[in-house]
mmCIF file of C-alpha atoms in Angstrom:
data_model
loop_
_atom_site.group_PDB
_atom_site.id
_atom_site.type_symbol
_atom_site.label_atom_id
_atom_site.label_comp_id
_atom_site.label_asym_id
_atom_site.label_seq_id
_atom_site.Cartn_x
_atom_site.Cartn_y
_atom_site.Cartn_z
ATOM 1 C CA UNK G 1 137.897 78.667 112.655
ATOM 2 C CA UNK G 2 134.795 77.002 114.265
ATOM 3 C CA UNK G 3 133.344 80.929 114.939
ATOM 4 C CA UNK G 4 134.332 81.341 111.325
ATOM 5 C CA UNK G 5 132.200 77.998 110.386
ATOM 6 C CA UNK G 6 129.178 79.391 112.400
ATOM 7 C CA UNK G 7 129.512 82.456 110.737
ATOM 8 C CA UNK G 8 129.150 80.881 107.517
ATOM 9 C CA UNK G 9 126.351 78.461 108.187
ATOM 10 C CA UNK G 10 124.422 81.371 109.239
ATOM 11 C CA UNK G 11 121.906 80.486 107.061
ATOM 12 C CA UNK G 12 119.468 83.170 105.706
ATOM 13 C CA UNK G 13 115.894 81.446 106.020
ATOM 14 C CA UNK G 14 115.111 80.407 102.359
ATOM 15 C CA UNK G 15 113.835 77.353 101.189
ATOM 16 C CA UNK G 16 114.460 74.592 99.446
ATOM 17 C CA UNK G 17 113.610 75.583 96.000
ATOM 18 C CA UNK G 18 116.736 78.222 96.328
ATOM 19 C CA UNK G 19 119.075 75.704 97.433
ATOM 20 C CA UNK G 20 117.980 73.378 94.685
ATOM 21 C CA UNK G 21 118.368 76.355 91.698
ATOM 22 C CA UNK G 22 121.886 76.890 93.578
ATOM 23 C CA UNK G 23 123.067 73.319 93.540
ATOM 24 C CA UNK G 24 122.002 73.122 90.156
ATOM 25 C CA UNK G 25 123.109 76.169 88.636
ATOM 26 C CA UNK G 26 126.421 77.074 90.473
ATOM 27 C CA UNK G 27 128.388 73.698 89.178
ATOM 28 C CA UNK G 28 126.557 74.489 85.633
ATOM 29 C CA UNK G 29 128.258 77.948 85.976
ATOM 30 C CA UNK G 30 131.766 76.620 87.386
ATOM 31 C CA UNK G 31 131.908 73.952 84.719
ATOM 32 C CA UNK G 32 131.454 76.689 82.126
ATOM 33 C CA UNK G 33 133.886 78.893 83.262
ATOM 34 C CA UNK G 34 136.030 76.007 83.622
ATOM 35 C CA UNK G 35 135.319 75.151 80.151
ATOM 36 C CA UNK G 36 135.873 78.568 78.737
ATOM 37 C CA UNK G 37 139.791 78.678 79.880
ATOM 38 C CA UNK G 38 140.031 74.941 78.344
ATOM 39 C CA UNK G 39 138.420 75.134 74.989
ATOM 40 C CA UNK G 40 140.710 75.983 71.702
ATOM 41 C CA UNK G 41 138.310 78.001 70.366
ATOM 42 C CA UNK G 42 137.701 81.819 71.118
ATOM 43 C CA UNK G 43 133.966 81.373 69.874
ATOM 44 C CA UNK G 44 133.360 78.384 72.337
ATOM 45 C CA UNK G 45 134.656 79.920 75.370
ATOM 46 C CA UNK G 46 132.296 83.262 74.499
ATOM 47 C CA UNK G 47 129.344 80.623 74.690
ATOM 48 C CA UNK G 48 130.384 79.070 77.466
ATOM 49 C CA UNK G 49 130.394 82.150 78.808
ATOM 50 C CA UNK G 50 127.026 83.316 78.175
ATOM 51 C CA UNK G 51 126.115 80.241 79.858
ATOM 52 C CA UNK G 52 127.679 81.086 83.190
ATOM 53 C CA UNK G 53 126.304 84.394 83.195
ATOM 54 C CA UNK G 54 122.753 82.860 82.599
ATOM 55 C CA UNK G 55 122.951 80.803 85.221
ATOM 56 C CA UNK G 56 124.341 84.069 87.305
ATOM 57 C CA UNK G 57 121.275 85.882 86.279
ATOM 58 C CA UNK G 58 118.763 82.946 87.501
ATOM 59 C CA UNK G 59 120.478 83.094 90.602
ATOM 60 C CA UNK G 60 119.968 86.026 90.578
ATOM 61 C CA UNK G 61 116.361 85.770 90.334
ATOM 62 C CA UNK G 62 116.362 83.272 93.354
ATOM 63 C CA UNK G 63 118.062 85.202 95.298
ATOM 64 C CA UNK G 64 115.428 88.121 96.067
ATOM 65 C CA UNK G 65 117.300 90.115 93.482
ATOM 66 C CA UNK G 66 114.992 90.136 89.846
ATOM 67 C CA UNK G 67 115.541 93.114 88.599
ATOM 68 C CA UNK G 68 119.645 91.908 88.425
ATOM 69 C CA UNK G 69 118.840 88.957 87.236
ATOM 70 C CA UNK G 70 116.828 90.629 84.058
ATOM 71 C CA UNK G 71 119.843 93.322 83.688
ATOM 72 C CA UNK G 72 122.319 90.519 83.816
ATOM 73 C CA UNK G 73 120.228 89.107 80.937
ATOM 74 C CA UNK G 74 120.097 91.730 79.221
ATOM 75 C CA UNK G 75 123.433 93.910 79.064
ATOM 76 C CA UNK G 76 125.779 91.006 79.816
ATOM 77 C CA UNK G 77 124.636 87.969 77.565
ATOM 78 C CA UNK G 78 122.589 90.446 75.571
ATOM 79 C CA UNK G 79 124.917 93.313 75.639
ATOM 80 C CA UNK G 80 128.440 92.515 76.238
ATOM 81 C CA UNK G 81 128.928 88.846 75.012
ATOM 82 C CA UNK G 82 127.109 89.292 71.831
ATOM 83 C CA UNK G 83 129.738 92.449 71.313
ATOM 84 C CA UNK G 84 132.392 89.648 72.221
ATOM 85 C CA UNK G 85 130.840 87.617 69.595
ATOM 86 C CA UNK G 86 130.817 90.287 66.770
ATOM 87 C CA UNK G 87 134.279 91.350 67.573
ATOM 88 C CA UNK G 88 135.597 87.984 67.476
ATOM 89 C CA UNK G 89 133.578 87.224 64.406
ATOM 90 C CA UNK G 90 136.036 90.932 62.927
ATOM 91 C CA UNK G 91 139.187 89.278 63.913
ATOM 92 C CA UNK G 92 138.749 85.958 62.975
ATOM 93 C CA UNK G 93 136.996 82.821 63.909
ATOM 94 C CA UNK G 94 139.264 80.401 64.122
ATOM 95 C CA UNK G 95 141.431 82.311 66.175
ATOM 96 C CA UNK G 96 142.540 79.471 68.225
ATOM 97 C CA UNK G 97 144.661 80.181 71.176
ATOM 98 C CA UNK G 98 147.580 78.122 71.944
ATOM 99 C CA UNK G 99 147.149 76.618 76.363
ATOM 100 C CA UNK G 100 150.706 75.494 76.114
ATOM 101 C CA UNK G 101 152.662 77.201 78.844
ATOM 102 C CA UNK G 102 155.503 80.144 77.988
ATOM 103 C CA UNK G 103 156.145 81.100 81.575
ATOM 104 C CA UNK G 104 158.306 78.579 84.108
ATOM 105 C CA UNK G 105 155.960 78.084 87.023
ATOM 106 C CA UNK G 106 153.012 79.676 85.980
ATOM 107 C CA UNK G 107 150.035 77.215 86.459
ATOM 108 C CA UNK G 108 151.684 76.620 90.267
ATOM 109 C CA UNK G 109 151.540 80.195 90.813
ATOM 110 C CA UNK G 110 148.039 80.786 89.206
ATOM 111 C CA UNK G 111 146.671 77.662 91.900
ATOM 112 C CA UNK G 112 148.854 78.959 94.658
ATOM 113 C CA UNK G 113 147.256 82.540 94.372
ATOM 114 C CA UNK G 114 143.205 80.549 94.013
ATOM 115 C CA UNK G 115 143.890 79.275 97.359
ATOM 116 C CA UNK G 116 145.078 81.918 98.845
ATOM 117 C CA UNK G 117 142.011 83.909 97.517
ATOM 118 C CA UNK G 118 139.639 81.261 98.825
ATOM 119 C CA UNK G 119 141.690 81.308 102.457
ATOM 120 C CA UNK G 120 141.374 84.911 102.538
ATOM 121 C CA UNK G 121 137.730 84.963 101.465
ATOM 122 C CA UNK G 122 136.964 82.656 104.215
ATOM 123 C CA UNK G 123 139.157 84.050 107.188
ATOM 124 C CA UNK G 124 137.882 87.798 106.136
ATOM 125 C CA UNK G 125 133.986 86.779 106.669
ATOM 126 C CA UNK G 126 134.425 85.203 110.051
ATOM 127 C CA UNK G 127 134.811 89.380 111.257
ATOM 128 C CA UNK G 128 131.706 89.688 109.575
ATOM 129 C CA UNK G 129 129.320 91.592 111.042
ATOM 130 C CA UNK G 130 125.789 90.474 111.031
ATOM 131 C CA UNK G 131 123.414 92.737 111.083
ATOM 132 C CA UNK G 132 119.561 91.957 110.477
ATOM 133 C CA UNK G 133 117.158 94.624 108.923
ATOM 134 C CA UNK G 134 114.744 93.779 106.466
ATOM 135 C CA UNK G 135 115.111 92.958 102.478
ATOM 136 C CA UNK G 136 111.371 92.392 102.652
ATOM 137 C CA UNK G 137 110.984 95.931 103.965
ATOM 138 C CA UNK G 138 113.194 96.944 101.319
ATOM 139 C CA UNK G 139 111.413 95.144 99.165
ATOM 140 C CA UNK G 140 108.205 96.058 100.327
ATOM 141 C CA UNK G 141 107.213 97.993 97.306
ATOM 142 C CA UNK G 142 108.904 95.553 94.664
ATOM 143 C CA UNK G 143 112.525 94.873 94.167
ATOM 144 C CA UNK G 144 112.383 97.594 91.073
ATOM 145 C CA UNK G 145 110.451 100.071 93.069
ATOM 146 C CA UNK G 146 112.959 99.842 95.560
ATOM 147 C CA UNK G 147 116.450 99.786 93.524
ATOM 148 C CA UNK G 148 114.516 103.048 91.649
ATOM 149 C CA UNK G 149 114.414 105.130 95.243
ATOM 150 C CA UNK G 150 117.850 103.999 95.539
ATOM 151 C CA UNK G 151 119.221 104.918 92.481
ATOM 152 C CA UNK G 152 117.102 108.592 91.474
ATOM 153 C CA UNK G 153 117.313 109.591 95.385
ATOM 154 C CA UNK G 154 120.475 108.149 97.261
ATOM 155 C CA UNK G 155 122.778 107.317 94.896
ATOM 156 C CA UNK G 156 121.734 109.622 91.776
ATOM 157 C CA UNK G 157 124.958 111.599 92.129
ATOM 158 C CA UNK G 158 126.784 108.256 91.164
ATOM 159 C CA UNK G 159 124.004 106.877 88.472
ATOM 160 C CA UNK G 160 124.482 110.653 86.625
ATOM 161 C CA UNK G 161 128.444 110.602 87.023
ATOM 162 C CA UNK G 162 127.773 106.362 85.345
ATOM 163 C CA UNK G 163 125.806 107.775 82.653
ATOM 164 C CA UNK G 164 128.725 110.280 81.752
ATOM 165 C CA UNK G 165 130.716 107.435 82.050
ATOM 166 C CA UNK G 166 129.103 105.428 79.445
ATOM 167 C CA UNK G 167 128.570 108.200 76.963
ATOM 168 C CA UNK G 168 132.268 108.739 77.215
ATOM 169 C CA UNK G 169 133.179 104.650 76.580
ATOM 170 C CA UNK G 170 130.926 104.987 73.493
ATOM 171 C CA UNK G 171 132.244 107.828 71.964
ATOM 172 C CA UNK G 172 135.680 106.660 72.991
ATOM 173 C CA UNK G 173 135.226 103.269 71.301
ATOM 174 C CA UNK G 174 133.679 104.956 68.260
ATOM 175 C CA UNK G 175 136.783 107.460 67.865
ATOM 176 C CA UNK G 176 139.155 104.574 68.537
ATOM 177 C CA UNK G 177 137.262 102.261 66.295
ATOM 178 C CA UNK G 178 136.231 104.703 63.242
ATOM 179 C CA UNK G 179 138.491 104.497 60.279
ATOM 180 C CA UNK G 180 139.242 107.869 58.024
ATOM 181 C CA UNK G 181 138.774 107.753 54.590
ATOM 182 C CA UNK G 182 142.000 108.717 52.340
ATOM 183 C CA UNK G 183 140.027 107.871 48.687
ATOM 184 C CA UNK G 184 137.014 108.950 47.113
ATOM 185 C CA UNK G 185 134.364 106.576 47.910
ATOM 186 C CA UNK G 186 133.941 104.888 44.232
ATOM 187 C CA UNK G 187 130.675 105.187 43.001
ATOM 188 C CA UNK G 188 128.429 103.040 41.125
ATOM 189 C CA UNK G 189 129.700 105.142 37.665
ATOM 190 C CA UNK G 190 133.399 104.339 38.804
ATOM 191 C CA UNK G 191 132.490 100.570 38.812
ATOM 192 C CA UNK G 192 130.893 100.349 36.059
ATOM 193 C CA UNK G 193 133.141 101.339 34.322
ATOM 194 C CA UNK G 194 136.406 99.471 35.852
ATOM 195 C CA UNK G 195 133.664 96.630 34.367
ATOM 196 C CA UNK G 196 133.643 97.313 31.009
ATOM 197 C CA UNK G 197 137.127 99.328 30.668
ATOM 198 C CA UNK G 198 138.779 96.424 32.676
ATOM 199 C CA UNK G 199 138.848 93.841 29.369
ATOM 200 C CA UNK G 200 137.229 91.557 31.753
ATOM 201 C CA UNK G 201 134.265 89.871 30.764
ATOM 202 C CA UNK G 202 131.461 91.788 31.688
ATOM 203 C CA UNK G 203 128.685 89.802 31.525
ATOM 204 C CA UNK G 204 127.257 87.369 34.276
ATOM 205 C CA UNK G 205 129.042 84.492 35.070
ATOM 206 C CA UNK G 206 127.110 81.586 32.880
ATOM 207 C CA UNK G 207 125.089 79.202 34.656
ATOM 208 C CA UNK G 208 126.440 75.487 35.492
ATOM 209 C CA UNK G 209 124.939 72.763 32.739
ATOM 210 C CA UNK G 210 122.057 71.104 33.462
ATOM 211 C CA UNK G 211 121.693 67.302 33.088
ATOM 212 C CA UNK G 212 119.148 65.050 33.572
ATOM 213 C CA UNK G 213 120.852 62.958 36.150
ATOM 214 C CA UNK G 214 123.154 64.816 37.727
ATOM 215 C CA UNK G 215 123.395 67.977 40.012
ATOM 216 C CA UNK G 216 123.552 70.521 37.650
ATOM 217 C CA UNK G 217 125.763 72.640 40.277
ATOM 218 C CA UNK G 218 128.661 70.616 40.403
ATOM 219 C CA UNK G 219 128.710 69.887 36.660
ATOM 220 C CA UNK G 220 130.376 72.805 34.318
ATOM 221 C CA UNK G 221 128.267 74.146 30.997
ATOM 222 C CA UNK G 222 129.239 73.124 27.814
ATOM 223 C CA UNK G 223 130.076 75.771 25.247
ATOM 224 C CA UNK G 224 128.917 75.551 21.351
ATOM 225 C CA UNK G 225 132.275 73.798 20.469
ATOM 226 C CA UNK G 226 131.755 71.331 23.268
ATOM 227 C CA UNK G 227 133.881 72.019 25.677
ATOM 228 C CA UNK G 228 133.197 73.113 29.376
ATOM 229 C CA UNK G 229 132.686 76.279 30.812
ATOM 230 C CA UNK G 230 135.111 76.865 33.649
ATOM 231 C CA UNK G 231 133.175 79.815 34.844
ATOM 232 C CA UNK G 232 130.191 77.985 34.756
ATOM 233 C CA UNK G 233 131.190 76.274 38.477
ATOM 234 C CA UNK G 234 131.002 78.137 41.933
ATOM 235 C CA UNK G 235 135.161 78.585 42.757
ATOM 236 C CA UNK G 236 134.159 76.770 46.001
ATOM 237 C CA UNK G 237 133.079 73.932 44.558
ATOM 238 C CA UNK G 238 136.404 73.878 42.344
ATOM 239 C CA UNK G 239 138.637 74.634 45.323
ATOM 240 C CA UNK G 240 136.988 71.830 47.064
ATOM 241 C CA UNK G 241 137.360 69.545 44.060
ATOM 242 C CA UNK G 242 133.987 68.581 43.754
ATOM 243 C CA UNK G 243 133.467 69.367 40.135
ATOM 244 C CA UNK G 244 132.418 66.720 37.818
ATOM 245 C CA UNK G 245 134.774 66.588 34.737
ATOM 246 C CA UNK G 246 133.053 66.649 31.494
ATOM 247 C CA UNK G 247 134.495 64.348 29.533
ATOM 248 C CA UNK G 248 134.304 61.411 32.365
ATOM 249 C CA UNK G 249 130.875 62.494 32.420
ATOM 250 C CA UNK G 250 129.814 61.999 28.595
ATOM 251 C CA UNK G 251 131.995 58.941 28.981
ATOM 252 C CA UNK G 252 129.532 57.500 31.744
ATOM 253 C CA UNK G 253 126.607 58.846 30.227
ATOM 254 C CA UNK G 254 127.203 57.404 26.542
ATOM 255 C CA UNK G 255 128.408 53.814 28.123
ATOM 256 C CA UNK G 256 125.260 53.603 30.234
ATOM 257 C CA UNK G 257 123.302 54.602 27.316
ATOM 258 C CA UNK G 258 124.670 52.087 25.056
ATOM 259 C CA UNK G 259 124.695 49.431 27.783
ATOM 260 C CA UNK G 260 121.970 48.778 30.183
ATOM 261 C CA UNK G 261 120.241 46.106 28.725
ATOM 262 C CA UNK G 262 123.718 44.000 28.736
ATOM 263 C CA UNK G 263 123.882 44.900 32.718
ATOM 264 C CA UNK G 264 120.686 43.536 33.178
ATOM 265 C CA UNK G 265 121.258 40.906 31.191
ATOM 266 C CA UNK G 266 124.335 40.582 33.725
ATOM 267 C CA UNK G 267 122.396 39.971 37.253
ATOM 268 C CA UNK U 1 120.905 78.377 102.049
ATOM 269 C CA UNK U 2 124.279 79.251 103.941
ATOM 270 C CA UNK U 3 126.070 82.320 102.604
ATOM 271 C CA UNK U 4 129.330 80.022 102.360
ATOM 272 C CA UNK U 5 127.798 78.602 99.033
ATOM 273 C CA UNK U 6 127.519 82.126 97.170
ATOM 274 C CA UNK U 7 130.851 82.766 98.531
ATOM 275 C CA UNK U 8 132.397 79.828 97.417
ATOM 276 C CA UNK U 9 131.048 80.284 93.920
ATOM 277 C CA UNK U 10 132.064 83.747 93.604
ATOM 278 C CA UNK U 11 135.530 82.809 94.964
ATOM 279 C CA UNK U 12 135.624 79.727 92.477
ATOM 280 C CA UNK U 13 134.508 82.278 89.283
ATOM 281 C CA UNK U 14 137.073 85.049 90.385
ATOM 282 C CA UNK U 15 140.111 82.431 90.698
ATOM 283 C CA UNK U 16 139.127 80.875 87.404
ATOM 284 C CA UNK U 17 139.090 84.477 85.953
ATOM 285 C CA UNK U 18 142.199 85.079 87.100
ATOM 286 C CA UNK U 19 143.878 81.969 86.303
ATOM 287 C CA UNK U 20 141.977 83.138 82.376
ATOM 288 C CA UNK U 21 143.991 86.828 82.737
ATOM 289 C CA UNK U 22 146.913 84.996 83.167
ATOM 290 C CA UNK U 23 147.472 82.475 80.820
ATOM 291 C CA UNK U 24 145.400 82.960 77.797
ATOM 292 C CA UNK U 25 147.194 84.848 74.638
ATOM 293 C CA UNK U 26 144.232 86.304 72.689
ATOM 294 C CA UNK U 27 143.383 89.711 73.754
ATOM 295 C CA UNK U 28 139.626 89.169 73.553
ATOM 296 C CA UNK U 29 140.014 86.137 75.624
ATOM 297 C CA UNK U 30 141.597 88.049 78.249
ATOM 298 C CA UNK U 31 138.654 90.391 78.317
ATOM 299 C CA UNK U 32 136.207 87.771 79.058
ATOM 300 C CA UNK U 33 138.284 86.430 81.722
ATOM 301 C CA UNK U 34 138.033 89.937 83.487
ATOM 302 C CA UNK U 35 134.009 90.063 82.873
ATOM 303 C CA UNK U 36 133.998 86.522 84.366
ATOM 304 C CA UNK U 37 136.052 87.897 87.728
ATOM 305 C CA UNK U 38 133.250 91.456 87.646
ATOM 306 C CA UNK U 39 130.635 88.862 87.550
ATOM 307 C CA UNK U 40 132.242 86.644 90.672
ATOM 308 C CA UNK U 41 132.425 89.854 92.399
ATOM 309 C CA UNK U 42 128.826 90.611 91.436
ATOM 310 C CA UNK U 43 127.396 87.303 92.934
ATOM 311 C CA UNK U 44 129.203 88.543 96.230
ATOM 312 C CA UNK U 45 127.799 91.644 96.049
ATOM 313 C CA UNK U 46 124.167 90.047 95.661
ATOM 314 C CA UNK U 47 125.029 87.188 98.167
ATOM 315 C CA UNK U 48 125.964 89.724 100.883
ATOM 316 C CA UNK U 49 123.242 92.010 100.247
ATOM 317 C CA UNK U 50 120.976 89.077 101.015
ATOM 318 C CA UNK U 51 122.366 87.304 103.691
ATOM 319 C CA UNK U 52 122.670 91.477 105.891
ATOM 320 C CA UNK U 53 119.552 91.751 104.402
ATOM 321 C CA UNK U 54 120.717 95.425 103.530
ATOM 322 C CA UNK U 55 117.379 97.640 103.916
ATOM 323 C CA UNK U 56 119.180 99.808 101.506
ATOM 324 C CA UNK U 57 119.671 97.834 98.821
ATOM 325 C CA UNK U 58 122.987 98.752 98.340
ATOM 326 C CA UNK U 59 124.914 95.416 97.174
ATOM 327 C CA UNK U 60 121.788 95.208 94.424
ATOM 328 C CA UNK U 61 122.543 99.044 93.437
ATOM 329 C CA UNK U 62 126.352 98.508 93.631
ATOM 330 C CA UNK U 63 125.805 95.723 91.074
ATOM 331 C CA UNK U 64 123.994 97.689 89.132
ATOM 332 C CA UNK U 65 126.682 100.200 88.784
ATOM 333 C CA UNK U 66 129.580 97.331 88.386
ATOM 334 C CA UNK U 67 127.554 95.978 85.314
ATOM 335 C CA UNK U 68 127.634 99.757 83.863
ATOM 336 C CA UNK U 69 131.319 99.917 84.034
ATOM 337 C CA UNK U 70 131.724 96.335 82.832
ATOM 338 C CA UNK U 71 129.840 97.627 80.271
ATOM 339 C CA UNK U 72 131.959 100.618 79.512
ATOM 340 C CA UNK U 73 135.429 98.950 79.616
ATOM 341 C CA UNK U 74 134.349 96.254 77.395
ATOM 342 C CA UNK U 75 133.197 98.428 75.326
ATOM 343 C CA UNK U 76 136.633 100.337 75.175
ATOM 344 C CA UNK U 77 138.776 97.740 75.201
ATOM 345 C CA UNK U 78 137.255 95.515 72.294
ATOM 346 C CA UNK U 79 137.456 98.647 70.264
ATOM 347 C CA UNK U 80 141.208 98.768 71.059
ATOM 348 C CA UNK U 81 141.377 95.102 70.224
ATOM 349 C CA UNK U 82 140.061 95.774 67.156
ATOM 350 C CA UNK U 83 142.018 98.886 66.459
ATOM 351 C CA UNK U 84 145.299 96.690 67.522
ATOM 352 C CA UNK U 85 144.453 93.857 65.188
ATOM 353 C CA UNK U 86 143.634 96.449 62.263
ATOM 354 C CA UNK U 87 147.158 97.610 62.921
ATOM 355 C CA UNK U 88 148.985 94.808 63.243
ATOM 356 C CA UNK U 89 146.751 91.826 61.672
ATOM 357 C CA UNK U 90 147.010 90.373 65.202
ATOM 358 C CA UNK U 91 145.052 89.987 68.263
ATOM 359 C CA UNK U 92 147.542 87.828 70.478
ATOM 360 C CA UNK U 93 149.402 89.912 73.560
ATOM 361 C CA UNK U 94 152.638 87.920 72.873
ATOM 362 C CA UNK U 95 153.093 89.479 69.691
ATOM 363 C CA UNK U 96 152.832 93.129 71.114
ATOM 364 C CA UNK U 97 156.116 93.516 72.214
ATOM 365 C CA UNK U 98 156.859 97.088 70.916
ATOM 366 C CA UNK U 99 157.093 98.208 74.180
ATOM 367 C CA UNK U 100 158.938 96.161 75.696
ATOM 368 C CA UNK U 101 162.759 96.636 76.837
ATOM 369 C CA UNK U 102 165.752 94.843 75.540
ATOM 370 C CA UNK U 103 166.384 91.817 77.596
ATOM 371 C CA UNK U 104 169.415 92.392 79.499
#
């Protein structure tokens, strides 16, 4: 255990400033995940998400590795959450997912197998073997420069058999996501007429009255025989209940016109 | 900075990712709880390749390949997601029990 302990605090010789971005950023990035399995909301824990893999990518950046640290920018909070985002925006927003427990057992289990993770993590590196060539001499001609040699000469078997690999995950998801069309897409013609053969009325919706002292949103229209225009008010507004009613509104209007020199005379 | 730090982090991210898999419902959900576990294992992947100071890069190039097939499966499994929810207005995995065998 104590080789395994020496092992560990083998430290590689970096300075301050890394430890500080680590101490910072690694709790910022723990707390987030931890916050993404607590939160309700599916749209919260995709933020909270993004967050931890920012603070991934600026370690990243600390860590001798930049050109990571821009990908991880890029194609996972860029990329991959903001598809996360759009799909969840598809299925539903408030798709709030219930943490109470189904299975007997389960959270024990879940902390039983962290642990064992974590013991296993640790025992495994103490056989680690250290071996000391150079990342600057890697990195001699830039991190990018470097990963580039790497990728088009070593491992360019692998980077074209990825690229296949990716062009078959996008057609995949289009074919899995595209959605046949059984009707006739309905032209501008067909919907026109629906408009006018439908007996509806086909005419804009008229605009909300106007008054002097009130917002003229919220207040219906009055027609020529003096009473209000429904259609005149935004359905949300109505739904909502936020629509002045006409009558209590002439009623205020003509008392208030009739009576504010008595009110004054009042105070 | 020691290497148990990275480690720890990575091991922390992975557990909570799999603790996510486990016992969240919504199908999306699950997915980012399995991007959260690829990134733990990225972190390791960078850690390592900094503490052997690798001359070849590879942990860096390894990530780089990881984040292409993170990239990928996301990609493939939100469009089932959304192909599943089209079907069955739903996206929660208790509710997709076609499959599954009369209990005893």
């Amino acid at each position: 255990m104590s080789s395994t302990a020496t092992v560990l605090a083998a430290a590689t010789d970096t300075g301050t400033g890394e430890a500080v971005t680590f101490w910072v950023l690694g709790p910022l990035a723990v707390l987030a995940a931890l916050g993404m399995l607590a939160s309700k909301k599916a749209v919260h824990s995709a933020l909270l998400l993004a967050l931890t893999m920012l603070s991934l990518a600026v370690l990243y950046l600390a860590q001798d590795a930049p050109f990571l640290g821009v990908v991880q920018v890029v194609v996972y909070t860029g990329a991959v959450m903001m598809l996360f985002l759009f799909v969840l925006m598809l299925v539903g927003v408030d798709s709030a997912d219930s943490l109470v427990e189904t299975l007997r057992g389960q959270r024990v289990a879940a902390v039983l197998g962290a642990v064992g993770f974590g013991a296993l993590l640790v025992f495994a590196l103490g056989d680690a073997v250290v071996t000391n060539e150079g990342l600057d001499q890697a990195n001699s001609e830039g991190n990018v420069e470097g990963l580039a040699n790497l990728i088009f000469a070593r491992y360019v078997f692998a980077f074209e058999v990825t690229s296949a690999l990716l062009i078959t995950a996008a057609i995949g998801a289009m074919v899995l996501a595209h959605r046949e069309r059984h009707l006739p897409k309905i032209t501008q013609r067909d919907l026109s007429v629906q408009r006018f053969r439908g007996g509806q009325y086909p005419a804009p919706l008229p605009s909300p009255g106007v008054y002097a002292r009130h917002n003229a949103v919220d207040t219906p229209a009055l027609l020529p025989d003096g009473t209000p225009a429904d259609a005149s008010v935004s359905r949300v507004l109505a739904a909502r209940g936020d629509v002045r009613s006409i009558p209590e509104q002439a009623s205020t209007t003509a008392i208030e016109r009739a009576a504010p020199r008595r009110e004054d005379d009042g105070s | 900075m020691p290497l148990l730090m990275p480690v720890l982090l990575a091991g922390l991210l992975f557990c909570i990712g799999v603790y996510g898999v486990l016992a969240r419902r919504n199908a999306i959900l699950v997915l980012m709880s399995v991007e959260l576990m690829l990134n733990a294992v990225n972190i390791n992947l960078v850690a390592f390749d900094v503490w052997l100071r690798d001359e070849l890069l590879a942990g860096q190039v390894f990530t780089l390949f990881v984040i292409t097939i993170a990239a990928a499966e996301v990609g493939l499994g939100l469009a089932i997601v959304l192909l599943v929810f089209r079907n069955r207005a739903t996206s929660s995995l208790d509710e997709m029990t076609e499959l599954r065998e009369d209990a005893a």
